[in-house]
Coordinates of C-alpha atoms in Angstrom, one line a residue:
Chain A
M3 CA 62.7 113.1 98.5
D4 CA 62.6 115.6 101.4
S5 CA 61.7 113.1 103.9
I6 CA 64.6 110.8 102.9
A7 CA 67.0 113.7 103.3
Q8 CA 65.5 114.5 106.7
T9 CA 65.9 110.9 107.8
I10 CA 69.5 110.8 106.7
D11 CA 70.1 114.1 108.4
A12 CA 68.6 112.7 111.6
V13 CA 70.6 109.5 111.5
L14 CA 73.9 111.4 110.9
Y15 CA 73.0 113.8 113.6
W16 CA 72.5 110.9 116.0
L17 CA 75.8 109.4 114.9
A18 CA 77.7 112.7 115.3
Q19 CA 76.9 112.8 119.0
P20 CA 80.3 112.4 120.7
N21 CA 79.7 109.3 122.9
I22 CA 81.9 106.2 123.0
L23 CA 79.4 103.9 121.3
N24 CA 79.0 106.2 118.3
I25 CA 82.8 106.6 118.0
L26 CA 83.2 102.8 118.0
V27 CA 80.4 102.2 115.4
L28 CA 81.5 105.0 113.2
S29 CA 85.2 104.1 113.2
V30 CA 84.5 100.5 112.3
A31 CA 82.1 101.5 109.5
K32 CA 84.5 104.1 108.1
G33 CA 87.5 101.7 108.6
G34 CA 85.7 99.2 106.4
L35 CA 84.9 101.8 103.8
V36 CA 88.5 103.1 103.7
L37 CA 89.8 99.5 103.4
N38 CA 87.6 99.1 100.3
I39 CA 88.6 102.4 98.8
I40 CA 92.3 101.6 99.2
L41 CA 91.8 98.2 97.7
V42 CA 90.1 99.7 94.7
I43 CA 92.8 102.4 94.3
A44 CA 95.6 99.8 94.6
A45 CA 93.9 97.5 92.0
F46 CA 93.5 100.5 89.7
L47 CA 97.2 101.4 90.3
V48 CA 98.3 98.0 89.3
W49 CA 96.4 98.3 86.1
L50 CA 97.6 101.9 85.5
E51 CA 101.2 100.9 86.1
R52 CA 101.0 98.1 83.5
K53 CA 99.2 100.3 81.0
V54 CA 101.5 103.3 81.4
S55 CA 104.6 101.1 81.1
A56 CA 103.1 99.5 78.0
W57 CA 102.5 102.9 76.4
M58 CA 106.0 104.0 77.2
Q59 CA 107.4 100.9 75.6
Y60 CA 105.1 101.0 72.6
R61 CA 103.1 97.9 73.7
D62 CA 99.4 97.4 74.4
G63 CA 99.5 96.2 77.9
P64 CA 96.7 94.1 79.5
N65 CA 93.7 94.3 77.1
R66 CA 91.9 91.0 77.3
V67 CA 90.1 90.9 80.7
G68 CA 87.2 93.4 80.6
P69 CA 87.2 96.7 78.8
F70 CA 90.8 98.0 78.3
G71 CA 91.9 95.2 80.6
L72 CA 90.4 96.9 83.6
L73 CA 89.4 93.7 85.3
Q74 CA 93.0 92.3 85.1
P75 CA 93.8 93.1 88.8
L76 CA 90.7 91.1 89.8
A77 CA 91.8 88.1 87.7
D78 CA 95.3 88.5 89.4
V79 CA 93.7 88.3 92.8
L80 CA 91.8 85.2 92.0
K81 CA 94.9 83.6 90.6
L82 CA 96.9 84.5 93.8
Y83 CA 94.2 82.9 96.0
T84 CA 94.3 79.6 94.1
K85 CA 98.1 79.4 94.1
E86 CA 99.9 77.0 96.3
D87 CA 101.2 78.6 99.4
I88 CA 104.8 77.5 99.8
S89 CA 106.7 78.2 103.0
P90 CA 110.3 77.0 103.0
K91 CA 111.4 74.2 105.3
N92 CA 114.0 76.3 107.0
A93 CA 111.9 79.4 107.4
D94 CA 110.7 80.6 110.8
K95 CA 107.0 79.8 110.3
F96 CA 105.5 82.3 112.6
F97 CA 107.5 85.4 111.5
H98 CA 107.3 84.3 107.9
R99 CA 103.5 84.7 108.2
L100 CA 103.6 87.7 110.4
A101 CA 105.8 89.9 108.1
P102 CA 103.2 90.4 105.3
V103 CA 100.5 91.0 107.9
I104 CA 102.6 93.8 109.4
S105 CA 103.3 95.4 106.0
I106 CA 99.7 95.5 104.9
A107 CA 98.3 96.4 108.3
I108 CA 100.6 99.5 108.5
A109 CA 99.9 100.5 104.9
I110 CA 96.2 100.5 105.6
S111 CA 96.1 102.0 109.1
I112 CA 98.1 105.1 108.1
L113 CA 95.1 106.1 106.0
C114 CA 93.0 106.9 109.2
V115 CA 94.8 110.2 109.6
V116 CA 95.8 110.9 105.9
I117 CA 92.3 111.2 104.5
P118 CA 91.3 114.9 104.9
A119 CA 88.7 115.7 107.6
T120 CA 86.0 117.1 105.5
Y121 CA 82.6 117.5 107.2
I122 CA 78.9 118.4 106.7
Y123 CA 76.7 120.1 109.2
V124 CA 73.9 118.0 110.5
G125 CA 70.9 118.5 112.8
P126 CA 69.6 121.7 114.3
E127 CA 72.8 122.4 116.3
K128 CA 75.0 122.2 113.2
L129 CA 77.1 119.4 114.6
K130 CA 80.0 118.4 112.3
F131 CA 79.8 114.9 110.7
Y132 CA 83.3 114.0 109.5
F133 CA 84.1 111.9 106.5
S134 CA 87.5 110.8 107.7
V135 CA 88.2 108.0 110.1
A136 CA 90.2 109.9 112.8
P137 CA 89.4 113.6 112.3
N138 CA 90.4 115.1 115.6
V139 CA 93.9 113.6 116.1
N140 CA 95.9 116.6 117.0
V141 CA 99.3 115.0 116.3
G142 CA 98.3 113.4 112.9
M143 CA 101.8 113.9 111.5
L144 CA 103.4 112.1 114.4
V145 CA 101.0 109.2 114.0
I146 CA 102.0 108.9 110.3
L147 CA 105.7 109.0 111.2
A148 CA 105.3 106.4 114.0
L149 CA 103.4 104.0 111.8
T150 CA 105.8 104.4 108.9
S151 CA 108.7 103.4 111.3
I152 CA 106.8 100.2 112.3
G153 CA 106.4 99.4 108.6
V154 CA 110.1 98.8 108.4
F155 CA 109.6 95.7 110.6
G156 CA 107.5 94.0 108.0
V157 CA 110.4 94.2 105.4
T158 CA 113.1 93.3 107.9
L159 CA 111.2 90.3 109.4
A160 CA 110.4 89.0 105.9
G161 CA 114.1 89.1 105.0
W162 CA 115.2 87.4 108.2
S163 CA 112.5 84.8 108.6
S164 CA 112.9 83.4 105.1
N165 CA 116.3 82.0 106.0
N166 CA 117.5 82.7 102.5
K167 CA 120.6 84.8 101.6
Y168 CA 118.9 86.8 99.0
S169 CA 116.0 87.6 101.3
L170 CA 118.4 88.5 104.1
M171 CA 120.4 90.9 101.9
G172 CA 117.2 92.4 100.4
G173 CA 115.7 92.9 103.9
L174 CA 118.8 94.5 105.3
R175 CA 119.3 96.8 102.3
S176 CA 115.7 97.8 102.4
S177 CA 115.5 98.5 106.1
A178 CA 118.8 100.5 106.0
Q179 CA 117.5 102.5 103.0
M180 CA 114.1 103.1 104.7
I181 CA 115.5 104.4 108.0
S182 CA 118.1 106.5 106.2
Y183 CA 115.5 108.3 104.1
E184 CA 113.1 108.6 107.0
L185 CA 115.5 111.1 108.6
S186 CA 115.5 113.4 105.6
M187 CA 111.7 112.9 105.4
G188 CA 111.2 113.9 109.0
L189 CA 113.6 116.9 108.6
A190 CA 112.0 118.1 105.3
L191 CA 108.6 118.5 106.8
I192 CA 109.8 120.6 109.7
G193 CA 109.6 123.7 107.4
V194 CA 105.9 122.9 106.9
L195 CA 105.3 122.5 110.6
M196 CA 107.0 125.9 111.2
I197 CA 104.6 127.6 108.7
A198 CA 101.5 125.8 109.9
G199 CA 102.4 125.9 113.6
S200 CA 100.6 122.6 114.2
L201 CA 101.0 118.8 113.8
D202 CA 97.3 118.4 113.0
M203 CA 96.8 117.4 109.4
N204 CA 93.6 119.5 109.2
N205 CA 95.4 122.7 110.5
I206 CA 98.2 122.0 108.0
I207 CA 95.7 122.1 105.2
T208 CA 93.8 125.1 106.4
S209 CA 97.1 127.0 106.8
Q210 CA 97.5 126.7 103.0
A211 CA 94.1 127.9 102.1
N212 CA 93.5 129.9 98.9
G213 CA 96.5 128.8 96.9
K214 CA 99.1 129.5 99.5
W215 CA 100.5 126.0 99.0
N216 CA 103.6 125.0 100.8
I217 CA 105.3 123.9 97.5
F218 CA 105.8 127.6 96.7
F219 CA 107.3 128.4 100.1
Q220 CA 109.2 125.1 100.6
P221 CA 110.3 124.0 97.1
L222 CA 113.4 122.3 98.5
G223 CA 111.4 120.6 101.3
F224 CA 109.0 119.3 98.7
I225 CA 111.8 117.8 96.5
I226 CA 113.5 116.2 99.5
F227 CA 110.2 114.8 100.7
L228 CA 109.3 113.5 97.3
V229 CA 112.7 111.7 96.8
A230 CA 112.5 110.3 100.3
S231 CA 109.0 108.9 99.6
F232 CA 110.4 107.1 96.5
A233 CA 113.0 105.5 98.8
E234 CA 110.4 104.8 101.5
T235 CA 108.1 102.9 99.2
N236 CA 111.0 101.0 97.6
R237 CA 110.1 102.3 94.2
A238 CA 112.4 102.9 91.2
P239 CA 115.0 104.5 91.0
F240 CA 115.5 103.2 94.6
D241 CA 114.2 99.7 94.2
L242 CA 117.5 98.1 95.3
P243 CA 115.8 95.8 97.8
E244 CA 114.4 93.8 94.8
A245 CA 117.1 94.4 92.3
E246 CA 116.5 91.3 90.2
P247 CA 119.9 90.8 88.7
E248 CA 121.7 90.7 92.0
L249 CA 119.0 89.7 94.6
V250 CA 116.4 87.7 92.7
G251 CA 113.3 89.1 94.5
G252 CA 114.9 90.7 97.5
Y253 CA 113.0 90.3 100.8
H254 CA 110.1 88.5 99.2
T255 CA 112.1 85.9 97.3
E256 CA 110.6 83.1 99.4
Y257 CA 107.0 84.4 99.3
S258 CA 104.4 83.0 97.0
G259 CA 100.6 83.1 96.6
M260 CA 98.6 85.6 98.7
K261 CA 101.5 86.3 101.1
F262 CA 103.4 87.8 98.1
G263 CA 100.1 89.4 97.1
L264 CA 99.9 91.2 100.4
F265 CA 103.4 92.7 100.0
Y266 CA 102.5 93.7 96.5
L267 CA 99.3 95.3 97.7
A268 CA 101.2 97.1 100.5
E269 CA 103.6 98.6 98.0
Y270 CA 100.8 100.2 96.0
A271 CA 98.9 101.2 99.1
N272 CA 102.1 102.9 100.4
M273 CA 102.5 104.7 97.2
A274 CA 98.9 106.1 97.5
T275 CA 99.6 107.0 101.1
S276 CA 102.8 108.8 100.3
S277 CA 101.1 110.8 97.6
A278 CA 98.3 111.7 99.9
V279 CA 100.7 112.9 102.6
L280 CA 102.6 114.9 100.0
T281 CA 99.4 116.4 98.8
T282 CA 98.4 117.4 102.4
L283 CA 101.8 118.8 103.3
F284 CA 102.8 120.6 100.2
L285 CA 100.0 120.8 97.6
G286 CA 97.3 122.4 99.8
G287 CA 95.3 119.2 100.5
Y288 CA 91.8 119.6 99.3
D289 CA 92.3 123.4 98.7
A290 CA 91.2 124.4 95.2
P291 CA 91.8 128.2 94.8
F292 CA 88.7 130.2 93.8
A293 CA 86.4 127.1 94.0
K294 CA 84.4 128.7 96.9
E295 CA 84.0 132.1 95.1
L296 CA 83.4 130.7 91.6
L297 CA 80.9 128.0 92.6
G298 CA 79.4 129.9 95.6
L299 CA 79.9 127.0 97.9
Q300 CA 79.6 127.1 101.7
D301 CA 81.6 125.1 104.2
G302 CA 79.8 122.1 105.6
T303 CA 77.5 121.4 102.6
L304 CA 77.6 118.0 100.7
L305 CA 78.6 119.7 97.4
M306 CA 81.6 121.3 99.1
V307 CA 82.7 117.9 100.5
L308 CA 82.4 116.4 97.0
V309 CA 84.5 119.3 95.5
Q310 CA 87.1 118.9 98.3
F311 CA 87.4 115.2 97.8
G312 CA 87.6 115.6 94.0
T313 CA 90.4 118.1 94.3
F314 CA 92.3 116.0 96.8
F315 CA 92.1 112.8 94.8
A316 CA 92.9 114.7 91.5
K317 CA 96.2 115.8 93.1
V318 CA 96.9 112.4 94.6
F319 CA 96.5 110.7 91.2
A320 CA 98.7 113.3 89.5
L321 CA 101.4 112.4 92.0
L322 CA 100.8 108.7 91.5
F323 CA 101.2 109.1 87.8
F324 CA 104.5 110.8 88.5
F325 CA 105.6 107.8 90.6
I326 CA 104.9 105.5 87.7
W327 CA 106.4 107.8 85.1
V328 CA 109.7 108.0 87.1
R329 CA 109.8 104.2 87.5
W330 CA 109.8 103.6 83.7
T331 CA 112.1 106.5 82.9
L332 CA 115.1 106.4 85.3
P333 CA 117.6 103.5 85.8
R334 CA 118.3 102.0 89.2
F335 CA 120.8 103.6 91.6
R336 CA 123.9 101.7 93.0
Y337 CA 123.7 101.0 96.7
D338 CA 126.6 103.3 97.7
Q339 CA 125.1 106.1 95.6
L340 CA 121.8 105.7 97.3
M341 CA 123.3 105.8 100.8
N342 CA 125.5 108.8 99.9
L343 CA 122.5 110.7 98.5
G344 CA 120.5 110.1 101.6
W345 CA 123.2 110.8 104.3
K346 CA 125.6 113.2 102.5
V347 CA 123.3 115.3 100.3
M348 CA 119.7 115.2 101.5
L349 CA 120.4 115.3 105.3
P350 CA 122.6 118.5 105.2
L351 CA 120.2 120.1 102.7
S352 CA 117.2 119.5 104.9
L353 CA 119.0 120.9 107.9
A354 CA 119.9 124.0 105.8
N355 CA 116.3 124.2 104.7
I356 CA 115.1 124.5 108.3
L357 CA 117.6 127.3 109.2
V358 CA 116.8 129.3 106.0
T359 CA 113.0 128.9 106.6
G360 CA 113.4 130.1 110.2
G361 CA 115.6 133.0 109.2
V362 CA 113.3 134.2 106.5
M363 CA 110.3 133.8 108.8
L364 CA 112.0 135.9 111.4
L365 CA 112.9 138.6 108.9
L366 CA 109.4 138.8 107.5
K367 CA 108.1 139.1 111.1
Q368 CA 110.6 142.0 111.7
F369 CA 109.1 143.8 108.7
G370 CA 105.6 143.0 109.8
I371 CA 104.6 141.0 106.7
L372 CA 104.0 137.7 108.6
Chain B
M18 CA 91.0 113.6 124.6
I19 CA 92.0 109.9 124.5
E20 CA 88.8 109.0 122.5
T21 CA 90.2 110.8 119.4
Y22 CA 92.7 108.0 119.2
I23 CA 90.2 105.2 119.3
P24 CA 89.7 105.3 115.5
V25 CA 93.4 104.9 115.0
I26 CA 93.5 101.8 117.1
I27 CA 90.4 100.4 115.3
M28 CA 92.0 101.1 112.0
I29 CA 95.2 99.2 113.0
L30 CA 92.9 96.3 114.0
V31 CA 91.1 96.5 110.7
G32 CA 94.4 96.3 108.9
L33 CA 95.6 93.4 111.0
G34 CA 92.3 91.6 110.5
F35 CA 92.5 92.0 106.8
G36 CA 96.0 90.6 106.6
V37 CA 95.3 87.7 108.9
A38 CA 92.1 86.8 107.1
N39 CA 93.7 86.9 103.7
I40 CA 96.6 84.6 104.8
L41 CA 94.3 82.1 106.4
L42 CA 91.9 82.2 103.4
A43 CA 94.7 81.7 100.9
E44 CA 96.1 78.8 103.0
Y45 CA 92.7 77.2 103.1
I46 CA 91.8 77.7 99.4
G47 CA 95.2 77.1 97.7
P48 CA 96.4 73.5 97.1
R49 CA 99.2 72.0 99.2
R50 CA 101.5 69.5 97.5
P51 CA 104.9 70.1 99.0
T52 CA 107.9 68.2 97.6
K53 CA 111.4 68.1 98.9
E54 CA 112.8 70.4 96.3
K55 CA 109.8 72.8 96.5
I56 CA 110.2 73.6 100.1
S57 CA 114.0 73.9 100.1
T58 CA 115.6 77.3 100.3
Y59 CA 115.9 79.0 96.9
E60 CA 119.4 79.6 95.8
S61 CA 119.2 80.0 92.0
G62 CA 118.7 76.3 91.5
M63 CA 121.8 75.2 93.3
E64 CA 122.0 73.1 96.5
P65 CA 121.7 75.6 99.4
V66 CA 125.1 76.2 101.0
K67 CA 124.9 76.6 104.8
S68 CA 122.3 78.7 106.5
A69 CA 121.5 82.4 106.0
R70 CA 122.0 83.0 109.7
E71 CA 125.5 84.2 109.1
R72 CA 127.3 87.3 110.0
F73 CA 126.8 90.3 107.7
S74 CA 128.4 93.7 107.2
V75 CA 128.8 95.9 110.2
K76 CA 127.7 98.9 108.1
F77 CA 124.1 98.0 108.5
Y78 CA 124.5 98.1 112.3
M79 CA 126.2 101.5 112.0
V80 CA 123.3 102.9 109.9
A81 CA 120.8 101.6 112.4
M82 CA 122.6 103.2 115.4
L83 CA 123.1 106.5 113.6
F84 CA 119.5 106.5 112.6
I85 CA 118.4 106.2 116.2
L86 CA 120.8 109.1 117.3
F87 CA 119.6 111.4 114.5
D88 CA 115.9 110.5 114.7
I89 CA 115.9 111.5 118.4
E90 CA 117.3 114.9 117.4
V91 CA 114.6 115.2 114.7
V92 CA 111.8 114.4 117.1
F93 CA 113.3 117.0 119.4
M94 CA 112.8 119.6 116.7
Y95 CA 109.0 119.0 116.2
P96 CA 107.8 120.8 119.3
W97 CA 110.2 123.6 118.5
A98 CA 108.9 123.8 114.9
V99 CA 105.3 123.9 116.1
Q100 CA 106.0 126.7 118.6
F101 CA 108.5 128.5 116.3
K102 CA 106.4 131.7 115.9
A103 CA 105.9 132.1 119.6
L104 CA 109.6 131.4 120.4
G105 CA 110.9 134.1 118.0
T106 CA 114.6 135.0 117.8
V107 CA 115.6 133.4 121.1
G108 CA 114.2 130.0 119.9
Y109 CA 116.0 130.4 116.5
V110 CA 119.4 131.1 118.1
A111 CA 118.9 128.1 120.5
M112 CA 118.1 125.8 117.6
F113 CA 121.0 127.2 115.6
L114 CA 123.4 126.3 118.4
F115 CA 121.8 122.8 118.7
M116 CA 122.2 122.3 115.0
I117 CA 125.9 123.3 115.2
L118 CA 126.4 120.5 117.9
L119 CA 124.5 118.1 115.7
F120 CA 126.5 119.0 112.7
A121 CA 129.8 118.5 114.6
G122 CA 128.8 115.0 115.4
Y123 CA 127.7 114.5 111.8
I124 CA 131.2 115.7 110.5
Y125 CA 132.8 113.4 113.0
I126 CA 131.0 110.3 111.7
I127 CA 131.7 111.2 108.1
K128 CA 135.4 111.7 108.8
K129 CA 135.5 108.4 110.7
G130 CA 134.2 106.8 107.5
A131 CA 131.0 105.3 109.2
L132 CA 129.0 106.1 106.1
K133 CA 131.5 104.9 103.5
W134 CA 130.0 102.2 101.3
D135 CA 132.3 100.7 98.8

C-alpha cells in the first residue's frame, strides 16, 4: 500500500515540474477528464430537468430506461446518433455545421478556468500538483468573459446560416439578448473585483475564506448576476429565442440529429458553467466555513481536496436545481419587457452598485475597519 | 508567463475537436435519404416565401452598437476595480466623474428612443 502511494507521489512530483512537455501532457489529460465530467453532469442535468418538471406537474417522468430512468440521457444520445442529419438546401453548408461546433467548444473550454485550483503537495520540495486545467491564469475572469462573448457567434451563425425566417429571428433575438445582459453581468461582478482586488479566480475564492462570502456584501450584485446568467443561457423566463408559439424552435429550427444534440448539450453545459462562476464569485467557491477546524484538515492533503470539491459541487448543484425550479415556475417574458429589464433596470442598478460599494469601502477604510 | 495560457488553448482545441468529431461521426452513422420536401426550408408546412436574407429591424443594429460602446466602458472599469484599494478617494472621484459622463450618454440614448421596443 505504501509503495503504491510512494509511486503515485513520485509520478505526480515528476509531472508537477514546470516544463513545457509536462504542461502539454497534463493539460491534454486534464482536458479530456474535464470533458468527461461535463458530459456526465450535462446528462445528469437532462435527467434531473425532466424528473423535476415531472414532479412539479404531478407526473412520473422518465422511469423505463435503467433505475429511476437514469439511463434515459444515454438512450437519447444513441437515438440522436442514428437520426438522419438533414441540412436544408438553401442553408450555408459550412456555417450551418460550424455554428454548433462553436457553441459546444466555447461551453466546454470555459471550464478550464472555472474549476477551482485545488492542489496537493507532492515530493520532497512540496511542489503543488493542481487539479484544475489552467490553475495559474491571473486574469481568469477576463478569459471567462471573452469566451462567453465568442459564444454569441454560435447562436447568431446558426440563425443566419439556416436561411429560415424563424431561425433568423431567433438568432437575432438571442444575440441581442445575450449581449444586452452581458453588460449587466460584467458590471455586477465589478463589486466582487473591488473586494477581492484581483481577476484571478483563485484569489477571488481565497478573499472569501471562512464564510465571508460575497453574497452577504454584494446581494444586489448577486441578484443581477443571477438574472443575467438566466438570460445568457437562454433559459426560462428568458427563453424567447426558442419561444415555440411564435418562433417554432428559434435558432435551431433547421437543426436535427447530433447537430441539434450539440446545441442542447451546450445549453446544459452553459448552465453548469454559469452556476460554477456564480459559486466562485458570490458563494465562496470551495470554502466551507469551519471545515478546517472541525475536521482538522491541512491545506494540500488529498482529503482537503475532496472536501473542497464536494463543497464546490454541492453549491453548484444547489444553483442548478434553482435554474430548473425557475424554469418550471415562471412564465416567459415578452421581448420588450426583456430588453427594458436589461437596459433600463439592471444597467443603472449595477452602476449604482459599483458606486455604493466603492463609497462604503472608502468609509470603512476611513474608520480603519477594512 | 505565457505558458499559463497553454492549457486554455488546449482546452479550446479539445472543445473544437469534440464538436467536429461528433458532427462527422453523426453524419457517418446516420442515414441519408433526402427528399425534395425534406431538405426545403421549414415554414410551418407552407411553401417557403422568398429567402430569409431580407432586411430586418434596425433595433438589433442599435443594440449591437450600444453594446460595443458600453462594453468598452465596462472593460475600462476592470483595472480600476482591481486597483481600487490602492487608488483610494482620488480613484473613486475619478470613476464618479467617468460614470456621470457615461450616464449622460445613457440618458441621451434613452431620450432618443434607441431602446424603445414596441
